[in-house]
Coordinates of C-alpha atoms in Angstrom, one line a residue:
M383 CA 11.8 -6.1 23.6
A384 CA 9.8 -3.5 21.5
E385 CA 11.2 0.0 20.8
L386 CA 12.4 2.5 18.0
R387 CA 15.9 2.6 17.3
W388 CA 17.6 5.7 15.6
N389 CA 19.6 4.8 12.3
P390 CA 22.2 8.1 12.4
L391 CA 23.5 6.7 9.0
L392 CA 20.2 6.8 6.9
S393 CA 18.2 9.6 9.5
T394 CA 15.2 7.4 10.0
W395 CA 14.1 4.7 12.6
T396 CA 14.0 1.2 13.1
M397 CA 11.1 -0.6 14.8
V398 CA 12.2 -3.3 17.2
A399 CA 9.7 -5.7 18.0
A400 CA 10.6 -8.8 19.0
N401 CA 7.0 -9.8 20.2
R402 CA 6.2 -10.6 16.2
Q403 CA 8.4 -13.8 16.0
A404 CA 5.1 -15.4 17.9
R405 CA 2.9 -14.7 14.8
P406 CA 1.0 -18.1 13.9
H407 CA 2.5 -19.2 10.6
F408 CA 0.1 -20.8 8.3
P409 CA -2.0 -22.2 11.2
K410 CA -3.8 -25.4 10.0
D411 CA -7.4 -26.0 10.6
W412 CA -7.8 -22.8 12.2
C413 CA -8.0 -19.0 11.4
P414 CA -8.2 -16.1 13.9
F415 CA -9.8 -13.9 11.6
C416 CA -12.4 -16.4 10.4
P417 CA -16.2 -16.3 12.1
G418 CA -16.4 -18.4 14.7
S419 CA -13.2 -18.3 16.0
G420 CA -13.9 -16.0 18.7
K421 CA -11.4 -13.1 17.8
V422 CA -13.7 -11.6 15.4
P423 CA -17.7 -10.8 15.0
D424 CA -19.7 -14.0 14.2
T425 CA -20.7 -11.5 11.0
Y426 CA -19.4 -8.7 9.5
E427 CA -18.7 -7.6 6.1
V428 CA -15.3 -5.6 6.6
H429 CA -13.7 -5.3 9.7
K430 CA -10.5 -3.5 11.7
Y431 CA -9.1 -5.6 14.2
D432 CA -6.3 -4.6 16.3
N433 CA -2.8 -6.6 15.4
D434 CA -2.0 -9.1 18.1
F435 CA 1.7 -8.9 17.1
P436 CA 2.2 -4.8 17.0
A437 CA 5.2 -3.2 16.0
L438 CA 3.8 -0.5 17.5
S439 CA 1.8 0.4 20.7
L440 CA -0.3 3.3 22.5
A441 CA 0.9 2.5 26.0
P442 CA 4.5 1.6 24.8
A443 CA 7.1 0.6 27.6
E444 CA 10.2 2.7 28.2
P445 CA 13.2 1.5 26.0
E446 CA 15.3 -1.4 27.3
L447 CA 18.3 0.0 25.8
M448 CA 18.8 4.2 25.7
G449 CA 21.4 4.2 23.6
S450 CA 24.3 6.5 23.5
G451 CA 26.8 8.5 21.4
P452 CA 25.1 8.4 17.7
Y453 CA 22.5 5.8 18.8
Q454 CA 19.2 6.9 20.2
S455 CA 16.0 5.0 21.1
R456 CA 12.4 6.1 21.9
P457 CA 9.1 4.0 22.8
N458 CA 7.3 2.4 20.2
Y459 CA 4.3 4.8 20.2
G460 CA 2.2 3.7 17.6
K461 CA -0.9 1.5 16.4
C462 CA -0.9 -1.4 14.1
E463 CA -4.3 -2.6 12.9
V464 CA -5.4 -5.4 10.8
I465 CA -8.2 -4.8 8.1
L466 CA -10.0 -7.7 7.3
Y467 CA -11.4 -7.8 3.9
S468 CA -14.3 -10.5 4.2
P469 CA -15.3 -13.1 6.1
D470 CA -14.6 -15.7 3.4
H471 CA -11.1 -17.4 3.9
Q472 CA -10.8 -17.7 0.1
A473 CA -11.8 -14.4 -1.3
T474 CA -9.6 -11.9 -2.8
L475 CA -10.1 -8.4 -3.8
S476 CA -10.6 -9.8 -7.4
T477 CA -13.2 -11.8 -6.1
L478 CA -15.2 -9.4 -4.2
A479 CA -18.1 -7.6 -5.4
V480 CA -17.4 -3.7 -6.0
D481 CA -20.0 -2.7 -3.5
H482 CA -18.2 -4.8 -0.9
V483 CA -15.0 -2.9 -2.1
E484 CA -16.7 0.2 -1.8
K485 CA -17.2 -0.8 2.0
L486 CA -13.7 -1.5 2.5
I487 CA -12.4 1.7 0.9
N488 CA -14.9 3.7 3.2
L489 CA -13.5 1.4 6.6
L490 CA -9.5 2.6 5.3
A491 CA -11.3 6.0 5.3
D492 CA -12.9 6.1 8.5
R493 CA -9.4 5.0 10.2
Y494 CA -7.1 7.3 8.4
T495 CA -9.2 10.0 10.2
A496 CA -9.6 8.2 13.4
L497 CA -5.5 7.6 13.7
A498 CA -4.7 10.8 12.4
S499 CA -6.9 12.4 15.6
D500 CA -3.8 11.6 17.5
P501 CA -1.6 14.3 17.3
Q502 CA 1.3 11.9 18.0
I503 CA 0.7 9.9 14.7
K504 CA 2.4 11.1 11.8
Y505 CA 1.7 9.1 8.9
V506 CA -1.2 6.7 8.6
F507 CA 0.1 4.1 6.2
Q508 CA -2.3 1.7 4.8
F509 CA -1.0 -1.7 3.1
E510 CA -1.4 -5.2 1.5
N511 CA 0.8 -8.0 1.6
R512 CA -0.5 -11.4 -0.4
G513 CA 1.2 -14.2 -0.9
A514 CA 4.1 -16.0 0.7
E515 CA 6.8 -14.8 -1.6
V516 CA 6.2 -11.4 0.3
G517 CA 6.0 -12.8 3.7
V518 CA 2.6 -13.5 4.4
T519 CA 2.1 -16.3 7.4
M520 CA -1.4 -15.6 7.7
P521 CA -3.7 -16.2 3.8
H522 CA -7.4 -14.9 5.2
P523 CA -8.0 -11.8 3.2
H524 CA -6.3 -8.8 4.6
G525 CA -4.8 -5.5 4.7
Q526 CA -3.0 -3.4 7.5
I527 CA -2.3 -0.1 8.6
Y528 CA 0.6 1.1 10.9
A529 CA 0.0 4.1 12.4
Y530 CA 4.0 5.7 12.9
P531 CA 5.1 8.4 15.0
F532 CA 7.4 9.5 12.3
V533 CA 7.0 10.0 8.3
P534 CA 8.8 7.1 6.9
Q535 CA 11.6 7.4 5.0
K536 CA 10.7 6.4 1.3
I537 CA 7.8 8.4 1.8
Q538 CA 9.8 11.5 3.2
I539 CA 11.8 11.7 0.0
E540 CA 8.6 11.2 -1.9
L541 CA 7.4 14.2 0.0
E542 CA 10.5 16.5 -0.6
N543 CA 10.7 15.6 -4.5
C544 CA 7.0 16.4 -4.8
R545 CA 7.6 19.7 -3.0
D546 CA 10.7 21.1 -4.8
Y547 CA 9.2 20.1 -8.3
Y548 CA 5.8 22.0 -7.2
R549 CA 8.5 25.1 -6.4
Q550 CA 10.0 24.8 -9.5
K551 CA 7.1 24.2 -11.8
Q552 CA 4.1 25.5 -10.2
C553 CA 2.3 22.2 -10.5
C554 CA 2.1 18.7 -9.3
L555 CA 4.8 16.2 -10.1
I556 CA 2.3 13.1 -10.1
C557 CA -0.2 15.1 -12.0
D558 CA 2.3 15.4 -14.7
M559 CA 3.4 12.2 -14.6
N560 CA -0.7 11.2 -15.2
Q561 CA 0.0 13.6 -18.3
E562 CA 3.2 12.1 -19.8
E563 CA 1.5 8.5 -19.2
T564 CA -1.9 9.2 -20.9
A565 CA -0.2 10.9 -23.9
F566 CA 2.2 8.0 -24.4
A567 CA -0.4 5.5 -23.8
Q568 CA 1.5 2.6 -24.2
R569 CA 2.0 2.1 -20.5
I570 CA -1.7 2.1 -19.4
I571 CA -3.4 -0.8 -18.0
A572 CA -6.7 0.7 -17.3
E573 CA -9.0 3.6 -16.5
N574 CA -12.1 5.1 -15.3
D575 CA -13.7 8.1 -14.5
S576 CA -11.8 9.2 -11.1
F577 CA -8.3 6.7 -11.7
V578 CA -6.0 5.6 -14.1
A579 CA -3.7 2.5 -13.4
Y580 CA -0.2 2.3 -15.4
L581 CA 3.1 0.8 -15.2
P582 CA 5.4 4.2 -14.6
F583 CA 8.3 4.9 -16.9
F584 CA 10.9 4.2 -13.9
T585 CA 8.8 1.6 -12.0
D586 CA 11.4 -1.1 -10.0
Y587 CA 8.9 -4.1 -10.8
P588 CA 8.1 -5.6 -14.2
Y589 CA 4.7 -5.6 -13.1
G590 CA 5.1 -2.6 -10.5
V591 CA 1.2 -0.9 -11.3
F592 CA 0.6 2.4 -10.0
I593 CA -3.1 3.5 -9.5
V594 CA -3.5 7.2 -9.3
S595 CA -6.4 9.6 -8.9
K596 CA -6.7 11.7 -11.7
V597 CA -7.7 15.0 -9.7
H598 CA -5.3 15.8 -7.6
K599 CA -6.4 15.2 -4.0
G600 CA -3.9 13.7 -1.0
N601 CA -5.8 11.1 1.0
I602 CA -8.4 8.8 0.8
T603 CA -10.8 10.6 3.0
Q604 CA -11.1 13.4 0.2
F605 CA -12.6 11.3 -2.0
D606 CA -16.6 11.6 -2.8
K607 CA -18.7 8.7 -3.3
G608 CA -18.3 8.4 -7.2
E609 CA -14.3 7.9 -6.7
R610 CA -14.4 5.7 -3.6
R611 CA -16.8 3.2 -5.8
D612 CA -13.9 3.9 -8.9
L613 CA -11.3 3.1 -6.5
A614 CA -12.9 0.3 -5.3
A615 CA -13.6 -1.0 -9.1
M616 CA -10.0 -0.3 -10.2
L617 CA -8.9 -2.2 -7.1
K618 CA -10.5 -5.3 -8.3
A619 CA -9.8 -4.7 -11.9
I620 CA -6.3 -4.6 -11.4
T621 CA -5.5 -7.3 -9.1
G622 CA -7.7 -9.7 -11.3
A623 CA -5.4 -8.4 -14.0
F624 CA -2.7 -10.0 -12.0
D625 CA -4.2 -13.4 -11.1
S626 CA -5.1 -13.9 -15.1
L627 CA -1.8 -12.9 -15.8
F628 CA -0.1 -16.4 -15.0
S629 CA -3.5 -18.2 -14.2
K630 CA -2.8 -18.1 -10.6
L631 CA -2.7 -16.1 -7.2
F632 CA -0.7 -13.1 -7.7
P633 CA 1.8 -12.2 -5.2
Y634 CA 2.1 -8.6 -4.3
M635 CA 2.6 -6.0 -1.9
M636 CA 0.1 -3.0 -2.2
C637 CA 1.0 0.4 -0.3
I638 CA -0.9 3.3 0.0
H639 CA 0.9 6.7 -0.3
Q640 CA -1.0 10.0 1.0
T641 CA -0.7 13.2 3.0
P642 CA 1.0 13.1 6.5
V643 CA -0.7 14.1 9.7
N644 CA -0.2 16.4 12.4
I645 CA 3.5 17.4 11.2
K646 CA 4.1 21.0 10.5
E647 CA 6.9 20.5 8.2
Y648 CA 4.2 19.0 5.7
Q649 CA 1.1 20.8 6.3
D650 CA 0.9 22.3 2.8
A651 CA 1.2 18.8 1.9
G652 CA -2.0 18.5 -0.1
E653 CA -1.1 21.3 -2.7
Y654 CA 1.9 19.3 -3.9
Y655 CA 1.3 15.5 -2.9
H656 CA -0.9 13.3 -4.4
F657 CA -2.8 10.0 -3.8
H658 CA -1.5 7.2 -5.3
I659 CA -1.1 3.3 -4.8
E660 CA 2.1 1.7 -5.5
F661 CA 2.3 -2.5 -6.3
Y662 CA 5.5 -4.1 -6.2
P663 CA 4.8 -7.9 -7.2
P664 CA 8.0 -9.8 -7.3
L665 CA 7.0 -12.2 -10.1
R666 CA 8.7 -11.5 -13.7
E667 CA 6.9 -15.0 -15.2
A668 CA 5.0 -17.4 -13.8
E669 CA 7.3 -19.3 -11.8
K670 CA 10.8 -16.9 -11.5
I671 CA 11.0 -14.1 -8.8
K672 CA 12.4 -10.9 -9.3
Y673 CA 14.5 -10.4 -6.1
Y674 CA 15.2 -7.5 -4.1
A675 CA 18.6 -8.4 -4.3
S676 CA 22.0 -6.6 -2.9
S677 CA 22.5 -3.7 -5.6
E678 CA 18.4 -2.7 -4.4
M679 CA 18.8 -3.2 -0.8
G680 CA 22.5 -2.4 -0.1
A681 CA 22.7 0.6 -2.6
W682 CA 19.1 1.2 -3.3
A683 CA 20.0 1.0 -7.5
A684 CA 17.2 -0.8 -8.9
C685 CA 17.3 -2.7 -11.9
N686 CA 13.9 -3.8 -13.6
P687 CA 15.0 -7.0 -16.0
M688 CA 12.2 -6.1 -18.3
A689 CA 11.1 -2.9 -20.0
V690 CA 7.8 -2.2 -18.5
E691 CA 6.6 -1.0 -22.3
Q692 CA 6.6 -4.7 -23.2
T693 CA 5.1 -5.7 -19.8
A694 CA 2.4 -3.6 -19.8
V695 CA 1.3 -5.4 -23.1
T696 CA 0.8 -8.8 -21.3
L697 CA -0.9 -7.2 -18.5
R698 CA -3.5 -5.0 -20.5
E699 CA -3.9 -8.4 -22.2
A700 CA -4.6 -10.2 -18.6
Y701 CA -6.6 -7.1 -17.7
A702 CA -8.8 -7.8 -21.1
R703 CA -9.4 -11.4 -20.0
F704 CA -10.2 -10.3 -16.4
V705 CA -12.9 -8.0 -17.6
K706 CA -14.2 -10.3 -20.2
V707 CA -15.0 -13.1 -17.8
K708 CA -16.7 -11.0 -15.8
G709 CA -19.1 -9.8 -18.4
G710 CA -17.4 -6.8 -19.6
H711 CA -16.5 -3.0 -17.7
H712 CA -19.9 -1.8 -17.0
A713 CA -20.5 -5.6 -15.0
F714 CA -18.3 -3.9 -12.3
Y715 CA -20.8 -1.5 -11.4

């Protein structure tokens, strides 16, 4: 069974995808994303791979249950892609050269453009899950793209709040967040010419970093070569800081938030919505998980067990250790 089902309580769609139950679970002595598997090219640097177990399809079947009353369903139109970071099974963003990560940024920009060319696609969501703690079942370094036929609810709420703020103040909410964080300084983790990374005043997670463009731009395709290289360097630095924090591979969800596509309601979103990357790392200590439990999931009432003004100190120290090991900030370039 594969279809979209409407949630009338929240006014959003739930993807039903029974085929995903068959996904490999940490396969032993085999990886479909490694060269030689027969699934990917024998040589590649970064690579787009159509998901073998997609939640969305460009050729969807009709829903098995059409629904009635407050319930409705629709075909699960869309596209799910896997973005392979490297042929090296052990690589991470922090171990890859900046030149290599820049190629990944270029691929993400190309896929945004390609997927946005389909008028039925309304949102291109690019993300990475890393670590068993967040449900990863295939450890090869990779991210994913879901091209939805709707704007997901969390993005929609952000868009509406950014639009309201813009209408009231004639300026961008996230630009103002950048200004507040830069002025306060204590939650800043790192910055370069084009991007700043900080733990926002309100973040749910003890180490929930945002990476935000300094110049107001709506999506990844709008960055020039210098900005793309700076984004590559920042991704390498922040994920390296995470791994340095507890001297272990640090699990996280990395979510790229950018403007919708092909939707009249948000056709002017570039005026008020601002490209940023949100990290959701579940660790609060080396062996302790910050669970998204009943209050967070059942009521959307987040509770951060640690003040980010304190965790920012330890994450900045981890960032400094990582940069020192790599030979200083300029060694990234």
